[in-house]
mmCIF file of C-alpha atoms in Angstrom:
data_model
loop_
_atom_site.group_PDB
_atom_site.id
_atom_site.type_symbol
_atom_site.label_atom_id
_atom_site.label_comp_id
_atom_site.label_asym_id
_atom_site.label_seq_id
_atom_site.Cartn_x
_atom_site.Cartn_y
_atom_site.Cartn_z
ATOM 1 C CA LYS A 1 -23.608 22.498 70.935
ATOM 2 C CA ALA A 2 -21.495 20.377 68.840
ATOM 3 C CA PHE A 3 -21.521 17.547 71.413
ATOM 4 C CA SER A 4 -25.371 17.694 71.669
ATOM 5 C CA LEU A 5 -25.724 17.800 67.821
ATOM 6 C CA MET A 6 -23.280 14.970 67.313
ATOM 7 C CA GLN A 7 -24.919 12.884 70.097
ATOM 8 C CA THR A 8 -28.436 13.396 68.092
ATOM 9 C CA GLU A 9 -26.914 12.111 64.976
ATOM 10 C CA ALA A 10 -25.193 9.287 66.687
ATOM 11 C CA LYS A 11 -28.491 8.108 68.245
ATOM 12 C CA LYS A 12 -30.044 8.219 64.789
ATOM 13 C CA GLY A 13 -27.693 5.569 63.568
ATOM 14 C CA ASN A 14 -25.153 7.629 61.714
ATOM 15 C CA GLY A 15 -22.038 5.576 61.714
ATOM 16 C CA PHE A 16 -19.885 8.701 61.068
ATOM 17 C CA ALA A 17 -21.446 10.469 63.843
ATOM 18 C CA MET A 18 -21.087 7.579 66.174
ATOM 19 C CA HIS A 19 -17.391 7.467 65.522
ATOM 20 C CA ASP A 20 -16.904 11.231 66.003
ATOM 21 C CA PHE A 21 -19.047 11.047 68.987
ATOM 22 C CA ALA A 22 -16.526 8.503 70.307
ATOM 23 C CA GLU A 23 -13.677 10.634 69.462
ATOM 24 C CA MET A 24 -15.178 13.592 71.656
ATOM 25 C CA TYR A 25 -15.464 11.253 74.546
ATOM 26 C CA LEU A 26 -11.964 10.073 74.057
ATOM 27 C CA SER A 27 -10.411 13.549 73.950
ATOM 28 C CA GLY A 28 -12.813 15.060 76.348
ATOM 29 C CA LEU A 29 -14.215 17.612 73.563
ATOM 30 C CA GLY A 30 -17.401 18.914 74.863
ATOM 31 C CA CYS A 31 -17.701 16.316 77.663
ATOM 32 C CA GLU A 32 -15.727 14.645 80.410
ATOM 33 C CA LYS A 33 -13.116 12.221 79.121
ATOM 34 C CA ASP A 34 -14.737 8.794 79.275
ATOM 35 C CA GLU A 35 -12.647 5.891 77.435
ATOM 36 C CA GLY A 36 -15.237 3.273 78.328
ATOM 37 C CA THR A 37 -18.096 5.276 76.604
ATOM 38 C CA ALA A 38 -15.976 6.208 73.761
ATOM 39 C CA GLN A 39 -15.105 2.458 73.225
ATOM 40 C CA ALA A 40 -18.899 1.672 73.223
ATOM 41 C CA TRP A 41 -19.558 4.144 70.677
ATOM 42 C CA PHE A 42 -16.705 3.128 68.454
ATOM 43 C CA ARG A 43 -18.111 -0.385 68.588
ATOM 44 C CA LYS A 44 -21.467 0.927 67.351
ATOM 45 C CA ALA A 45 -19.539 2.715 64.599
ATOM 46 C CA TYR A 46 -17.818 -0.502 63.831
ATOM 47 C CA TYR A 47 -21.328 -2.342 63.377
ATOM 48 C CA ALA A 48 -22.749 0.622 61.315
ATOM 49 C CA PHE A 49 -19.669 0.629 58.984
ATOM 50 C CA THR A 50 -19.543 -3.141 58.432
ATOM 51 C CA ALA A 51 -23.478 -3.015 57.785
ATOM 52 C CA LYS A 52 -22.761 -0.278 55.209
ATOM 53 C CA GLU A 53 -19.957 -1.996 53.755
ATOM 54 C CA ALA A 54 -21.970 -5.014 53.017
ATOM 55 C CA SER A 55 -24.797 -3.130 51.295
ATOM 56 C CA GLU A 56 -23.004 -0.438 49.285
ATOM 57 C CA LYS A 57 -21.706 -0.694 45.739
ATOM 58 C CA LYS A 58 -18.694 1.495 46.667
ATOM 59 C CA LYS A 59 -17.196 -0.004 49.566
ATOM 60 C CA GLY A 60 -13.742 1.514 49.691
ATOM 61 C CA TYR A 61 -14.515 4.064 52.271
ATOM 62 C CA PHE A 62 -16.101 2.028 54.814
ATOM 63 C CA GLN A 63 -13.614 -0.753 54.307
ATOM 64 C CA TYR A 64 -10.947 2.018 55.124
ATOM 65 C CA ARG A 65 -12.923 3.132 58.159
ATOM 66 C CA ILE A 66 -13.174 -0.416 59.411
ATOM 67 C CA GLY A 67 -9.330 -0.813 59.057
ATOM 68 C CA LYS A 68 -8.697 2.301 60.994
ATOM 69 C CA LEU A 69 -10.749 1.045 63.899
ATOM 70 C CA TYR A 70 -8.809 -2.281 63.843
ATOM 71 C CA SER A 71 -5.614 -0.211 63.482
ATOM 72 C CA PHE A 72 -6.271 2.002 66.565
ATOM 73 C CA GLY A 73 -8.117 -0.622 68.574
ATOM 74 C CA TYR A 74 -11.251 1.562 68.442
ATOM 75 C CA GLY A 75 -14.324 -0.503 69.475
ATOM 76 C CA VAL A 76 -12.714 -3.669 68.562
ATOM 77 C CA GLU A 77 -9.517 -5.494 69.690
ATOM 78 C CA GLN A 78 -6.396 -3.793 68.109
ATOM 79 C CA ASP A 79 -5.348 -6.097 65.201
ATOM 80 C CA TYR A 80 -2.803 -4.704 62.627
ATOM 81 C CA SER A 81 -3.388 -7.912 60.522
ATOM 82 C CA GLN A 82 -7.259 -7.378 60.349
ATOM 83 C CA ALA A 83 -6.409 -3.551 59.668
ATOM 84 C CA ALA A 84 -4.106 -4.479 56.809
ATOM 85 C CA LYS A 85 -6.902 -6.840 55.382
ATOM 86 C CA TRP A 86 -9.453 -4.182 55.383
ATOM 87 C CA TYR A 87 -7.118 -1.497 54.019
ATOM 88 C CA GLU A 88 -6.163 -3.809 51.297
ATOM 89 C CA LYS A 89 -9.731 -4.300 50.281
ATOM 90 C CA ALA A 90 -10.167 -0.533 50.228
ATOM 91 C CA VAL A 91 -6.921 -0.072 48.060
ATOM 92 C CA THR A 92 -8.559 -2.452 45.444
ATOM 93 C CA GLU A 93 -11.340 0.072 45.470
ATOM 94 C CA ASP A 94 -9.008 3.000 44.820
ATOM 95 C CA ASN A 95 -9.071 4.680 48.290
ATOM 96 C CA PRO A 96 -6.030 6.782 48.896
ATOM 97 C CA PHE A 97 -6.565 7.049 52.377
ATOM 98 C CA ALA A 98 -6.336 3.231 52.666
ATOM 99 C CA ALA A 99 -3.242 3.385 50.455
ATOM 100 C CA TYR A 100 -1.495 5.610 52.876
ATOM 101 C CA SER A 101 -2.664 3.657 55.975
ATOM 102 C CA LEU A 102 -1.623 0.420 54.485
ATOM 103 C CA GLY A 103 1.697 1.881 53.321
ATOM 104 C CA SER A 104 2.458 2.975 56.796
ATOM 105 C CA LEU A 105 1.761 -0.691 58.025
ATOM 106 C CA TYR A 106 4.269 -1.971 55.562
ATOM 107 C CA ARG A 107 6.808 0.683 56.457
ATOM 108 C CA ARG A 108 6.642 -0.335 60.220
ATOM 109 C CA GLY A 109 5.941 -4.036 59.797
ATOM 110 C CA GLU A 110 2.697 -3.945 61.754
ATOM 111 C CA GLY A 111 0.500 -6.762 60.760
ATOM 112 C CA VAL A 112 2.274 -7.503 57.709
ATOM 113 C CA GLU A 113 5.941 -8.466 56.712
ATOM 114 C CA GLN A 114 7.984 -4.957 56.601
ATOM 115 C CA ASP A 115 8.425 -4.121 53.068
ATOM 116 C CA ASP A 116 9.751 -0.656 52.178
ATOM 117 C CA ALA A 117 9.224 -1.380 48.389
ATOM 118 C CA LYS A 118 5.373 -1.886 48.987
ATOM 119 C CA ALA A 119 5.018 0.865 51.375
ATOM 120 C CA TYR A 120 6.795 3.159 48.863
ATOM 121 C CA GLU A 121 4.294 2.156 46.070
ATOM 122 C CA LEU A 122 1.354 2.846 48.419
ATOM 123 C CA TYR A 123 2.477 6.133 49.618
ATOM 124 C CA ARG A 124 2.730 7.151 45.884
ATOM 125 C CA MET A 125 -0.498 5.855 45.241
ATOM 126 C CA ALA A 126 -1.974 7.892 47.992
ATOM 127 C CA ALA A 127 0.144 11.004 47.003
ATOM 128 C CA GLU A 128 -0.862 11.158 43.304
ATOM 129 C CA HIS A 129 -4.366 9.645 43.266
ATOM 130 C CA SER A 130 -6.054 11.315 40.367
ATOM 131 C CA GLU A 131 -9.063 12.369 42.179
ATOM 132 C CA LYS A 132 -7.923 13.073 45.726
ATOM 133 C CA PRO A 133 -4.123 14.011 45.610
ATOM 134 C CA ASN A 134 -2.883 14.840 48.978
ATOM 135 C CA ALA A 135 -0.111 17.200 49.845
ATOM 136 C CA TYR A 136 0.334 15.588 53.161
ATOM 137 C CA ARG A 137 0.879 12.069 51.650
ATOM 138 C CA ASN A 138 3.180 13.612 49.206
ATOM 139 C CA SER A 139 5.435 15.007 52.200
ATOM 140 C CA GLU A 140 5.110 11.662 53.806
ATOM 141 C CA LEU A 141 6.721 10.263 50.527
ATOM 142 C CA LEU A 142 9.424 12.859 50.711
ATOM 143 C CA GLN A 143 10.106 11.914 54.440
ATOM 144 C CA PHE A 144 10.536 8.255 53.163
ATOM 145 C CA VAL A 145 13.002 9.430 50.520
ATOM 146 C CA ARG A 146 14.866 11.620 53.190
ATOM 147 C CA THR A 147 14.868 8.823 55.682
ATOM 148 C CA ALA A 148 16.377 6.645 53.068
ATOM 149 C CA GLN A 149 19.019 9.266 52.522
ATOM 150 C CA GLU A 150 20.294 9.459 56.263
ATOM 151 C CA THR A 151 20.711 5.722 56.617
ATOM 152 C CA PRO A 152 24.041 3.820 56.473
ATOM 153 C CA ASN A 153 23.149 2.348 53.137
ATOM 154 C CA ARG A 154 22.628 5.737 51.598
ATOM 155 C CA SER A 155 23.642 5.130 48.023
ATOM 156 C CA ARG A 156 21.722 2.002 48.040
ATOM 157 C CA ASN A 157 18.600 3.648 49.453
ATOM 158 C CA ILE A 158 18.917 6.494 46.787
ATOM 159 C CA LYS A 159 18.998 3.972 43.967
ATOM 160 C CA PHE A 160 15.966 2.105 45.522
ATOM 161 C CA CYS A 161 14.016 5.522 45.565
ATOM 162 C CA GLN A 162 15.108 6.248 41.968
ATOM 163 C CA GLU A 163 14.088 2.816 40.705
ATOM 164 C CA ARG A 164 10.877 2.791 42.371
ATOM 165 C CA HIS A 165 10.104 6.467 41.138
ATOM 166 C CA ARG A 166 11.088 5.375 37.540
ATOM 167 C CA ALA A 167 9.059 2.227 37.506
ATOM 168 C CA SER A 168 5.907 4.336 38.088
ATOM 169 C CA GLY A 169 6.728 6.250 34.899
ATOM 170 C CA ALA A 170 8.204 9.347 36.243
ATOM 171 C CA SER A 171 11.721 10.705 35.793
ATOM 172 C CA PRO A 172 13.167 11.471 39.273
ATOM 173 C CA ASP A 173 15.693 14.110 40.001
ATOM 174 C CA PHE A 174 17.386 13.058 43.389
ATOM 175 C CA SER A 175 20.551 15.036 42.943
ATOM 176 C CA TRP A 176 19.490 16.966 45.957
ATOM 177 C CA MET A 177 19.966 14.044 48.111
ATOM 178 C CA ARG A 178 23.672 13.721 47.270
ATOM 179 C CA SER A 179 24.618 16.977 48.831
#
């Protein structure tokens, strides 16, 4: 039933339904798995999102979704540089999902030069967004700090995290990292 409803909405031109319908084909949820059909629906979602992005006043969420398509290679050729470009646009529109995704690209050095400081700032922005704070992003930030703790440059990394945290206006307590 969900498959049928999603199909109806996708055929009406709803970009979000197109995307989710493609996800259903990709995973075989309610239908046979079919990557070719999934990619065709992702491509339609891409065109729907770019059309909406061009016409909407608040573009951030569409920019984020376009970046996500590039990041995963859904409906378009996978291109981390293009994903970063679209996420960056969405971040300027204050989209916390894009901040997290762009932070992940900086953390891994995909499509952008690897930069832990930039990744940290973007993770914080996502985790502490005033309207949409997100516990998952906050846990990702904590994982970032813990990873810094476990590396050979542990004291330098602890200092880095403390400085980044202080620069944001917070007063950190990283004493738990020293044990």
